[in-house]
mmCIF file of C-alpha atoms and ligand atoms in Angstrom:
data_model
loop_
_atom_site.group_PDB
_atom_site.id
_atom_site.type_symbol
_atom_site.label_atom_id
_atom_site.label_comp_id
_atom_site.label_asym_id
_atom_site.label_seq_id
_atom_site.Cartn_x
_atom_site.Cartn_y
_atom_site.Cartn_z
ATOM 1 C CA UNK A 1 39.184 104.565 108.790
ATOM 2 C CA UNK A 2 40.241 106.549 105.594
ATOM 3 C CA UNK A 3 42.746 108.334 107.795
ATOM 4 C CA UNK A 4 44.346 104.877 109.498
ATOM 5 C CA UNK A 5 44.576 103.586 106.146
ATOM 6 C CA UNK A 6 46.372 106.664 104.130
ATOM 7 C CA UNK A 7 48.542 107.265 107.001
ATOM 8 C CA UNK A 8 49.767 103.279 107.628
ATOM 9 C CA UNK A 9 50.771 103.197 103.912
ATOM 10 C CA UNK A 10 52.228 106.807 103.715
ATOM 11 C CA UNK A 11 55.159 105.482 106.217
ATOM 12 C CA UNK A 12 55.758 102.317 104.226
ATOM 13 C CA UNK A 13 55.520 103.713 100.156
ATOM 14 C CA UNK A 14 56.055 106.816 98.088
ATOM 15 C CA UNK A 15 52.907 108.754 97.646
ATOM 16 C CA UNK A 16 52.597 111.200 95.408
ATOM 17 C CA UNK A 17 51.982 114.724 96.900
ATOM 18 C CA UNK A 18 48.735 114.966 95.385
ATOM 19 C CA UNK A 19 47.834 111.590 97.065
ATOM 20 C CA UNK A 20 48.725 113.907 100.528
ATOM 21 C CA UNK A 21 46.763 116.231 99.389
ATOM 22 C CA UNK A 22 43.670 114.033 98.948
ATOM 23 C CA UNK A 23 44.388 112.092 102.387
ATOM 24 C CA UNK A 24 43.965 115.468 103.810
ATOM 25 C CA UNK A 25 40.767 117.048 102.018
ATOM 26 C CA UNK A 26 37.749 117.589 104.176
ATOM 27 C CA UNK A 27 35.824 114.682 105.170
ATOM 28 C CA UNK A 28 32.043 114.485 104.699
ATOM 29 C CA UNK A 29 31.112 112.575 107.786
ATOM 30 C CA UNK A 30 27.673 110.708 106.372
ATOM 31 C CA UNK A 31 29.965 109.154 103.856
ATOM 32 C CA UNK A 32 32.002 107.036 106.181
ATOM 33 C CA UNK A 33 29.241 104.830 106.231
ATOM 34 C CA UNK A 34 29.416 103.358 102.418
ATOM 35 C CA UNK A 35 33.491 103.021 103.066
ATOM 36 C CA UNK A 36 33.014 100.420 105.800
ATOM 37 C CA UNK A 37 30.406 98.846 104.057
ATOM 38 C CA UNK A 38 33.121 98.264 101.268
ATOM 39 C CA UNK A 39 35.327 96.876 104.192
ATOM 40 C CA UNK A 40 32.791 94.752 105.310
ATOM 41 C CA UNK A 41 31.958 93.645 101.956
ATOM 42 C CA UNK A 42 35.507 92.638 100.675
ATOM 43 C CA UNK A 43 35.883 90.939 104.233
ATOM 44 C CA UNK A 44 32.850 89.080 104.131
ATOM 45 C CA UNK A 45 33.729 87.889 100.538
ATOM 46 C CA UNK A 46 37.222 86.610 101.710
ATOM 47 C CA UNK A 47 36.511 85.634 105.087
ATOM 48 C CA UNK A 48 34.287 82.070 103.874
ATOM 49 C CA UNK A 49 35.203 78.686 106.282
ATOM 50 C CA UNK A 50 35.926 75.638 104.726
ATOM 51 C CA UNK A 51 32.079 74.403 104.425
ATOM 52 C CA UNK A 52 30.435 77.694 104.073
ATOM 53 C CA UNK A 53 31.605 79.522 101.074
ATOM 54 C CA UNK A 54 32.015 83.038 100.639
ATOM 55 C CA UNK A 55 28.695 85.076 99.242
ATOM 56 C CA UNK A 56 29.449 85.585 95.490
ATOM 57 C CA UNK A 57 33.023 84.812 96.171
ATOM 58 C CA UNK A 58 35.251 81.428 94.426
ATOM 59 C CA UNK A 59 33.515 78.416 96.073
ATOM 60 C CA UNK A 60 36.661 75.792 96.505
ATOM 61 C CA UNK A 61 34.458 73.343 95.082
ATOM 62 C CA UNK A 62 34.087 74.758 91.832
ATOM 63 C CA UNK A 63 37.421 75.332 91.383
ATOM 64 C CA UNK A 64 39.323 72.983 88.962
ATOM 65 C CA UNK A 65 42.310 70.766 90.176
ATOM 66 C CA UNK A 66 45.390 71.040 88.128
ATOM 67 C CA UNK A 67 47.035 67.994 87.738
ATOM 68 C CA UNK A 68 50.780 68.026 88.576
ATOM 69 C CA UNK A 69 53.191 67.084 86.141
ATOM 70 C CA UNK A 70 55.916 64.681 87.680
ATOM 71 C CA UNK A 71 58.511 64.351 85.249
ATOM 72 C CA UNK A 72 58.221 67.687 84.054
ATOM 73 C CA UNK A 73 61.780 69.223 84.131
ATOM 74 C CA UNK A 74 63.495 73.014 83.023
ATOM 75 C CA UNK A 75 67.324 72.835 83.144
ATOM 76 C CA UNK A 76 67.900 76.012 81.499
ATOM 77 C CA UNK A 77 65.604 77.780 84.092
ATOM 78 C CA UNK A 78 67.803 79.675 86.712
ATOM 79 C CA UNK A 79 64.344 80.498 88.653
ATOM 80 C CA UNK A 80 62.767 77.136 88.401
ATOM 81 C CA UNK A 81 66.263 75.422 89.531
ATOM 82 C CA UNK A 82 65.519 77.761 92.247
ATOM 83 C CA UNK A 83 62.528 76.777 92.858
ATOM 84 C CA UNK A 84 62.761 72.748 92.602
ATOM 85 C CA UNK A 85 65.977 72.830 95.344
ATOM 86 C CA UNK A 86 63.572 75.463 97.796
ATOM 87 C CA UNK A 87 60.870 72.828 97.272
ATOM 88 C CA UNK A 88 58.335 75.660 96.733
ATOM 89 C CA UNK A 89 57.419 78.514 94.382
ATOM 90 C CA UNK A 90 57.084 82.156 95.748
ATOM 91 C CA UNK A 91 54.489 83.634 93.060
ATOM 92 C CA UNK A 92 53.896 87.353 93.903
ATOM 93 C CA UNK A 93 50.385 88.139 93.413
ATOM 94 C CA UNK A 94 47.702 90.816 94.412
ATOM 95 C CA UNK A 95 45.169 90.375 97.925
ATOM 96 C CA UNK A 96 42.746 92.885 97.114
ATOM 97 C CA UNK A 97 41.369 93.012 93.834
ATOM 98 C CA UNK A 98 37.816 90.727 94.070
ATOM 99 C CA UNK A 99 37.434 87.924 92.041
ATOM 100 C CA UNK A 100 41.202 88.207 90.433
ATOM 101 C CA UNK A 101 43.109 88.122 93.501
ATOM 102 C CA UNK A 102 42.453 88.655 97.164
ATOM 103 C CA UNK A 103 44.034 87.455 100.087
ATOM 104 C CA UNK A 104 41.636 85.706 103.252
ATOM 105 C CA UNK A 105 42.978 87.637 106.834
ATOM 106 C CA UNK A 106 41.696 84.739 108.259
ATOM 107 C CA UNK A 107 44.177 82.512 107.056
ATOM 108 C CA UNK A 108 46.258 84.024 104.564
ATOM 109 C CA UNK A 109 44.840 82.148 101.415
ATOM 110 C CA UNK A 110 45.042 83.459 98.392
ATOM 111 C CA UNK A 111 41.776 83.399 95.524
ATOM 112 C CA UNK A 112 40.858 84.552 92.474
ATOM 113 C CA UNK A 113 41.156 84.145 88.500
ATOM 114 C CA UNK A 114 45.399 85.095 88.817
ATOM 115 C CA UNK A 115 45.752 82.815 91.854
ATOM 116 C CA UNK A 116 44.156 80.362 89.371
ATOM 117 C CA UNK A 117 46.040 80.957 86.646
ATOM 118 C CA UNK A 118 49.587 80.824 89.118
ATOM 119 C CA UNK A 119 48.258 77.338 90.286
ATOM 120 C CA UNK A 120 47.721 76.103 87.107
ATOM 121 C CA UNK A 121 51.195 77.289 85.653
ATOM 122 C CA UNK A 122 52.481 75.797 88.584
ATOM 123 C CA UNK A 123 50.802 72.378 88.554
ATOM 124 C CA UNK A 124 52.467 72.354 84.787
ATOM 125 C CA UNK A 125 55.893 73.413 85.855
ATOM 126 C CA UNK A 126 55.808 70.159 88.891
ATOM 127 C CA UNK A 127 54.771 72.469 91.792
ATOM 128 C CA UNK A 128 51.303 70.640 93.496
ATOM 129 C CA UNK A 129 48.875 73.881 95.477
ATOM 130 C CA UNK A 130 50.738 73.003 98.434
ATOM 131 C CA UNK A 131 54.222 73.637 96.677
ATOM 132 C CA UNK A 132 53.284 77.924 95.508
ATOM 133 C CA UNK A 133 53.539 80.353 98.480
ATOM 134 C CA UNK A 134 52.130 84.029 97.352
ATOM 135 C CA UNK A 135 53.335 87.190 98.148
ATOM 136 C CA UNK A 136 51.530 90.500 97.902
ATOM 137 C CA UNK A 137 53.594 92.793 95.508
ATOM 138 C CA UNK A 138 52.163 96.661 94.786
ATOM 139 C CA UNK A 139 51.813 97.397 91.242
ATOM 140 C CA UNK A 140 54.652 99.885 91.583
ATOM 141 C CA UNK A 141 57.289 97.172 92.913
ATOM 142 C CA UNK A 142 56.366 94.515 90.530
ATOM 143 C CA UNK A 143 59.505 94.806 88.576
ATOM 144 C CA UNK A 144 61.514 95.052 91.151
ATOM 145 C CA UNK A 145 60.302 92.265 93.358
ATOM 146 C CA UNK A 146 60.963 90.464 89.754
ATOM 147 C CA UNK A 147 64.399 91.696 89.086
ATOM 148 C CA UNK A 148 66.011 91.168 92.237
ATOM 149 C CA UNK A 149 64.380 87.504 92.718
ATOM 150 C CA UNK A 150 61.818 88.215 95.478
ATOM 151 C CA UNK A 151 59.360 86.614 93.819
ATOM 152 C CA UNK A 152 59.546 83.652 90.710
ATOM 153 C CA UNK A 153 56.849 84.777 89.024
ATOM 154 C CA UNK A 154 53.945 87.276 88.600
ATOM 155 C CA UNK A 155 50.243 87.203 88.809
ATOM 156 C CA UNK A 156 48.327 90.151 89.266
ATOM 157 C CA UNK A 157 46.661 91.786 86.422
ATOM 158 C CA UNK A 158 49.942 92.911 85.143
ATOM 159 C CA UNK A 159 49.507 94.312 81.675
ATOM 160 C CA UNK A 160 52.150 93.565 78.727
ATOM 161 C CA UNK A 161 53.912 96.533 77.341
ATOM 162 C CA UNK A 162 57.171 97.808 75.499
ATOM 163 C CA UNK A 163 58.365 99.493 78.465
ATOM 164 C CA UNK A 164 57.944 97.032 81.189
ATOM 165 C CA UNK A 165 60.002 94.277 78.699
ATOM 166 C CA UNK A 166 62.830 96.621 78.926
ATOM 167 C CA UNK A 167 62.790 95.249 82.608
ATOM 168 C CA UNK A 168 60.683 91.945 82.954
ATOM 169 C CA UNK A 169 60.150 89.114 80.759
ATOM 170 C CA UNK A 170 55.944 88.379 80.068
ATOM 171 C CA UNK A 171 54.509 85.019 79.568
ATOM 172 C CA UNK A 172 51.565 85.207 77.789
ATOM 173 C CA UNK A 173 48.711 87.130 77.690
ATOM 174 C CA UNK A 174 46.012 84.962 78.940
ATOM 175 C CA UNK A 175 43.490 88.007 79.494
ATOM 176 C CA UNK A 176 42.580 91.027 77.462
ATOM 177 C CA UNK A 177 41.272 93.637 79.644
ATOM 178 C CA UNK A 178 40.737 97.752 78.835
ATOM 179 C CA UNK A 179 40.792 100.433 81.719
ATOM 180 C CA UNK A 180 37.600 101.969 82.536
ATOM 181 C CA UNK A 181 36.243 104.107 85.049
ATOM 182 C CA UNK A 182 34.371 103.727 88.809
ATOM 183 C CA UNK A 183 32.067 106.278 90.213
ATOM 184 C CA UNK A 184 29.391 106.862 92.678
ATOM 185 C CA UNK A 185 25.894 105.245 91.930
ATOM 186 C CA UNK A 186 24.882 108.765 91.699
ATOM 187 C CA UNK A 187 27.461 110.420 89.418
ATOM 188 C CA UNK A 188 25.851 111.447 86.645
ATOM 189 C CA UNK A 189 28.824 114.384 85.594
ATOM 190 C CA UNK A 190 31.302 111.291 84.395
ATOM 191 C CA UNK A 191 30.829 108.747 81.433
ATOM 192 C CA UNK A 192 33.934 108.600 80.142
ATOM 193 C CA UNK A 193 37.744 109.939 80.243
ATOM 194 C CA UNK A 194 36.798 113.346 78.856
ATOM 195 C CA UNK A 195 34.396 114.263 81.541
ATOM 196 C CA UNK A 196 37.376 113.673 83.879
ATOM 197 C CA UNK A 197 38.947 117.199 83.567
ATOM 198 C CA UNK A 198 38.984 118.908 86.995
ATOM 199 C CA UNK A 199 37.476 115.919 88.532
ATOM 200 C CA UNK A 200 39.770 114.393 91.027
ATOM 201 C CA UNK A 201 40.512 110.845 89.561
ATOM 202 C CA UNK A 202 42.551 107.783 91.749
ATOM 203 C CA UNK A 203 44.946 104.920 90.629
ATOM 204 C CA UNK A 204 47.501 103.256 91.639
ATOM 205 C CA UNK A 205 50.868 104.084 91.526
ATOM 206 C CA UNK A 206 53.129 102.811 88.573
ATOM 207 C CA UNK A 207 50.161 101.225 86.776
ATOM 208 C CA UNK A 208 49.296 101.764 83.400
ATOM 209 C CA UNK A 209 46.053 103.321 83.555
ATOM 210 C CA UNK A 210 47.969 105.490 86.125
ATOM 211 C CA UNK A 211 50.085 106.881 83.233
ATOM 212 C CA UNK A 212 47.059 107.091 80.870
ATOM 213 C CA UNK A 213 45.402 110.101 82.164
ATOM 214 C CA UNK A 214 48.800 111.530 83.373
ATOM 215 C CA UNK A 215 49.300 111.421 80.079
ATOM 216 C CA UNK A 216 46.100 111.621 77.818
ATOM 217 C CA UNK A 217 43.938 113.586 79.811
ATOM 218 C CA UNK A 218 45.914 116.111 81.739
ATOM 219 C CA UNK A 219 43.499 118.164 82.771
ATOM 220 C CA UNK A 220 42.234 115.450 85.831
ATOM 221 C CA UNK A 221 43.397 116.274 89.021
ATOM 222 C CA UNK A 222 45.016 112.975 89.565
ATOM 223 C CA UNK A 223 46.121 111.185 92.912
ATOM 224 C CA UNK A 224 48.079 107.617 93.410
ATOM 225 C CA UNK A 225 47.910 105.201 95.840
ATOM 226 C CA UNK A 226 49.460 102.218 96.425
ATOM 227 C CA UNK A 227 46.265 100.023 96.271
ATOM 228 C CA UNK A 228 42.932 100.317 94.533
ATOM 229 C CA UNK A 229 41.490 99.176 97.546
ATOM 230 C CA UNK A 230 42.305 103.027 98.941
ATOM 231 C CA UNK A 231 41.557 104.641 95.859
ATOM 232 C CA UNK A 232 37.741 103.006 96.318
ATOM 233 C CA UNK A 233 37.736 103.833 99.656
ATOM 234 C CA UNK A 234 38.243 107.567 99.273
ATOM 235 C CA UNK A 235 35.670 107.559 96.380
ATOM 236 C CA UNK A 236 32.825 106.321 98.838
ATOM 237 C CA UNK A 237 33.841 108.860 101.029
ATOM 238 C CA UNK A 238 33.605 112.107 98.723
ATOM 239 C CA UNK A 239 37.593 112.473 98.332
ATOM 240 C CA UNK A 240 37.819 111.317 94.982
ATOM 241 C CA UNK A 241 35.382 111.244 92.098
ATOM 242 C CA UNK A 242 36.414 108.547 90.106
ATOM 243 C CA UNK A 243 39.021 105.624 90.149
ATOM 244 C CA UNK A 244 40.423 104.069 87.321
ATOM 245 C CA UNK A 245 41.892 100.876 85.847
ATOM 246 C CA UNK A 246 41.112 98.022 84.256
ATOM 247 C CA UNK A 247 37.249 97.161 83.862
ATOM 248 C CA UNK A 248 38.244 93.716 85.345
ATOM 249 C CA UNK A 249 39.500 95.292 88.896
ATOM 250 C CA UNK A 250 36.928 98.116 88.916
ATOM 251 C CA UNK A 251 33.707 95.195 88.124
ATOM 252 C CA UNK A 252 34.724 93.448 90.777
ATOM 253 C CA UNK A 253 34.383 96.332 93.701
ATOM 254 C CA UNK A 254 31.096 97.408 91.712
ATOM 255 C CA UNK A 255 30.003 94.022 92.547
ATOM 256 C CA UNK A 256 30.729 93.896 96.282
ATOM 257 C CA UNK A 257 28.542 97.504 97.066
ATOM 258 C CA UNK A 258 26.641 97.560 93.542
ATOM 259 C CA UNK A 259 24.281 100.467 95.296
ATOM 260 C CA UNK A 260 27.203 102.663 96.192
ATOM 261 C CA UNK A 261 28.983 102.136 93.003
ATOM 262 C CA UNK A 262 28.890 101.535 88.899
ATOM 263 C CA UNK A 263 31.690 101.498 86.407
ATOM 264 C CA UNK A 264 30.685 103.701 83.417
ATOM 265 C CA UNK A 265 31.463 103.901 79.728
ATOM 266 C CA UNK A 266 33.233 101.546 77.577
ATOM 267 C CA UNK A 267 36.995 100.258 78.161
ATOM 268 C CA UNK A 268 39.751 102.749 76.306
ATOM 269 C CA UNK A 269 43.022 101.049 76.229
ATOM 270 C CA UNK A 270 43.824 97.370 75.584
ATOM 271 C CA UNK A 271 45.793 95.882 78.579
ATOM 272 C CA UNK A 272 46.563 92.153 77.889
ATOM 273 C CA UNK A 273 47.864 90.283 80.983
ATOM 274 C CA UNK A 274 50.853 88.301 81.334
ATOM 275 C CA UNK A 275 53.008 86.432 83.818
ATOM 276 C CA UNK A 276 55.774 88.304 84.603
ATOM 277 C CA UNK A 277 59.144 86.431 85.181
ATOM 278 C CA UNK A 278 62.933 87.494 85.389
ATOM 279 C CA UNK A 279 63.914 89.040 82.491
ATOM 280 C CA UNK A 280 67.024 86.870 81.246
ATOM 281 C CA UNK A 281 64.758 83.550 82.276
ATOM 282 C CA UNK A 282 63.340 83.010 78.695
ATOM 283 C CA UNK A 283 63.111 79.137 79.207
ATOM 284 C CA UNK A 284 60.884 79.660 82.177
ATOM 285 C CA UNK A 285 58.991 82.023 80.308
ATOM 286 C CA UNK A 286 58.113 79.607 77.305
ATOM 287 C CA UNK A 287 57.626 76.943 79.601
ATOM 288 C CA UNK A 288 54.949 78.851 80.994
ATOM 289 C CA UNK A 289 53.279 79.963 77.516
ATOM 290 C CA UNK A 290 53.392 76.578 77.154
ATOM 291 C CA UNK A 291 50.994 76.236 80.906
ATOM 292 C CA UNK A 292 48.658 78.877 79.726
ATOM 293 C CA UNK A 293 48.168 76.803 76.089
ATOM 294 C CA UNK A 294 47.772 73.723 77.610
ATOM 295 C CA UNK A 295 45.352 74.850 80.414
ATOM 296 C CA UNK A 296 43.409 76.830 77.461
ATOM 297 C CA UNK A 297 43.034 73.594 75.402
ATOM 298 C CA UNK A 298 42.093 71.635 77.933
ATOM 299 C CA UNK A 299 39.521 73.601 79.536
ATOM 300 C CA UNK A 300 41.226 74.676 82.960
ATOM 301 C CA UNK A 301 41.496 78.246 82.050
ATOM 302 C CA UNK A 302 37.094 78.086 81.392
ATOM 303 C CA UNK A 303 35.982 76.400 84.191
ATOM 304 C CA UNK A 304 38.922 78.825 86.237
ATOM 305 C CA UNK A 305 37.276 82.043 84.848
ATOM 306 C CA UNK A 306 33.924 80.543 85.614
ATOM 307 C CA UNK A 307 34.448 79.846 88.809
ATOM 308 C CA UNK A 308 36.251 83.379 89.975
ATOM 309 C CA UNK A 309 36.165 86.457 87.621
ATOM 310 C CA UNK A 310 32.978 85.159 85.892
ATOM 311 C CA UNK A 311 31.156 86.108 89.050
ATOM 312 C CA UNK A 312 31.101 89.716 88.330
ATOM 313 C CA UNK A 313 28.790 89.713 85.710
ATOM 314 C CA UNK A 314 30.828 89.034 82.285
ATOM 315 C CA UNK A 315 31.030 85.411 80.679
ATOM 316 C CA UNK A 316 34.329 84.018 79.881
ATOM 317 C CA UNK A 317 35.348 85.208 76.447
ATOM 318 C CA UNK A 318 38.217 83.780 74.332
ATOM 319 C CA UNK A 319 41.461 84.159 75.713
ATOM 320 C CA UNK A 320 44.098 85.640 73.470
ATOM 321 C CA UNK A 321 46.736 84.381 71.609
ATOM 322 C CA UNK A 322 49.832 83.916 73.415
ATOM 323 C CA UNK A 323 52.496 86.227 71.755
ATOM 324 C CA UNK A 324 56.119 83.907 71.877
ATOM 325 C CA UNK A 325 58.549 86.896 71.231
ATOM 326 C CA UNK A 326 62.605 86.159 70.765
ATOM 327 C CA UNK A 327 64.882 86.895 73.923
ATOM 328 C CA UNK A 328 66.756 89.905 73.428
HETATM 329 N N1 LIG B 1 46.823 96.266 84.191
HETATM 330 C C1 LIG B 1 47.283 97.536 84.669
HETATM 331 C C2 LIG B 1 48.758 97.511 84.993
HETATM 332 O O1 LIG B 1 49.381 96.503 84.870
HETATM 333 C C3 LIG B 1 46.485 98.017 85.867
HETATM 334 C C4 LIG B 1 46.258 97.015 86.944
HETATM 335 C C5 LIG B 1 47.373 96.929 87.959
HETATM 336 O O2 LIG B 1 47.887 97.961 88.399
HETATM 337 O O3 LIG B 1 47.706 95.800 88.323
HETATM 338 O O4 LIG B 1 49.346 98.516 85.332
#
C-alpha cells in the first residue's frame, strides 16, 4: 500500500530525493498491518451517512449554522467580485488532516475545524454552505494556487509568517498552534527535537515545520512528502521514525490508532493560522478579520472547535488576537 501510495504521488509532485530514498528502504512486512489500520481508521472517520455519524468524527448535528449575511457587499474586492458573478466560492482547503480538515470519498464533503472556519467566513461574506466549493491544495502549492486565482481563499492550517506575506495576504490568526512530534507507541529513543539526530524524521513539503529541522536540527535525516497522511503511513511501517508538524495535525492521527501512535514532548515553535487570500486583495482580507471577530464574539468559533478539533483531546482555548497589518 506504502508503495501504491509513494509511487502515485511521485508522478504528480516534486519529491525530494531523500523522500525516494525512504519510498525505497526495506519494508518490514508485520508492519503493514498498523498502516491499513490507519487507512481504515481515517476512512471509517470520514466515511459517516447522513443518520449515522462518524465514530469520534464532526457529527453534522453539532455543528453550528452560520447565518448568511444578505446585504453584505465588498466592492473593492477583486476576488469576492469574482466570486458573487461565479455564484460560488472556491476555498482551497486540506482532505486529510482529522478533525481540521478531511475530505469524505464517499461524497466529496469536506469537515473539520478549517472547513468550519471557511463556512463561517463565508456565511459573513453572503456565500450560504451550498455557495463554497473546496479544493484540496498541498501545503507546497498553497501560494501558488493563491497567486494565480485557483482558489479565493485558504483554509488549511496555514501558518502566518514574514516570508509567506512576501507572496500571500493572511487574514487572521484564529488558531495558535506549535509543531511537535509523532512516534510509535513504543518509541522510547525520541522526546523531543534533539533526540531527532540520525533519526529519519517526515514532513511535508514547503511547510514550516518542514524548514524547522532543515534548519534547526540538521543532523535528522529528513524526508518530504506531499501529505502527512504518507509521512504517517511510512512511520507505522518502520520507514520513518518520527513525523512532524503542528501538535494540532499530529493529535488528530494519534487519535484515530492511539495504540500505534503518541505525539511526544511539548510544542517548539508558535504557528498561528490564518486565511490566506491574494496578496493585493486587502479589502477581502479585512473583511474576513472582520468574519473571524464576529464569529469569535458570538460564539461560532466555540461551539465550531467543540464540535471538530475539540475531539482530539484538548478544550478550546482562547483564540488569538487578530493582527490587522497595513497593505504594502
Ligand atoms: N502550519 C504549518 C505550515 O503552514 C504546517 C502545517 C501545514 O503544512 O499545513 O506550514
Amino acid at each position: 500500500m506504502t508503495r501504491t501510495h509513494g509511487t502515485q504521488r511521485s508522478t504528480r509532485t516534486r519529491r525530494s530525493t531523500r523522500a525516494t530514498r525512504a519510498t525505497r528502504a526495506n519494508r518490514t512486512p508485520a508492519a503493514v498491518a498498523p498502516a491499513l489500520a490507519l487507512a481504515l481508521a481515517l476512512a471509517a472517520g470520514a466515511c459517516g451517512k447522513d443518520g449515522s455519524p462518524p465514530v469520534k468524527g464532526p457529527r453534522p448535528d453539532d455543528l453550528p449554522r452560520y447565518r448568511v449575511a444578505t446585504a453584505f457587499r465588498l466592492p473593492d474586492s477583486p476576488t469576492w467580485n469574482r466570486a458573487k458573478r461565479r455564484g460560488h466560492l472556491v476555498v482551497g482547503a486540506k482532505e486529510d488532516q482529522p478533525y481540521l480538515g478531511e475530505k469524505d470519498p464517499a461524497n466529496g464533503r469536506y469537515s473539520g475545524f478549517d472547513i468550519e472556519i471557511a463556512k463561517m467566513t463565508a456565511a459573513f461574506l453572503g456565500f450560504g454552505p451550498a455557495a463554497v466549493a473546496f479544493r484540496t491544495i498541498a501545503s507546497a502549492n498553497r501560494e501558488t494556487a493563491l497567486q494565480n486565482g485557483q482558489i479565493d481563499y485558504y483554509v488549511g492550517t496555514y501558518t502566518i509568517n514574514d516570508n509567506r506575506k512576501k507572496l500571500v495576504g493572511f487574514a487572521g490568526p484564529y488558531y495558535l498552534a506549535g509543531q511537535s512530534l509523532l512516534v510509535r507507541s513504543g518509541e522510547i529513543g525520541i522526546k523531543g527535537p534533539e533526540d531527532l539526530a540520525g533519526k529519519r524524521v517526515c514532513s511535508a513539503a514547503g511547510s514550516t515545520p518542514y524548514q524547522r529541522i532543515e534548519a534547526e536540527y540538521p543532523r535528522a535525516d529528513l524526508v518530504a512528502y506531499d501529505t502527512y497522511s504518507i509521512c504517517v503511513d511510512n512511520l507505522l511501517t518502520y520507514q520513518v521514525d518520527a513525523v512532524t508538524t503542528d501538535d494540532t495535525i499530529l493529535l488528530g492521527y494519534a487519535a484515530k490508532v492511539p495504540e500505534e501512535l503518541k505525539v511526544v514532548g511539548t510544542p517548539f515553535s508558535e504557528e498561528p493560522y490564518g486565511i490566506g487570500v491574494p496578496r493585493s486583495d486587502a479589502a477581502l482580507r479585512l473583511a474576513v478579520d472582520d468574519a473571524i471577530e464576529a464569529n469569535e464574539r458570538n460564539g461560532n468559533w466555540k461551539a465550531a472547535y467543540d464540535a471538530t478539533l475539540g475531539l482530539s483531546g484538548v478544550p478550546a482555548p482562547r483564540p488569538p488576537a487578530v493582527d490587522r497589518y497595513p497593505a504594502s
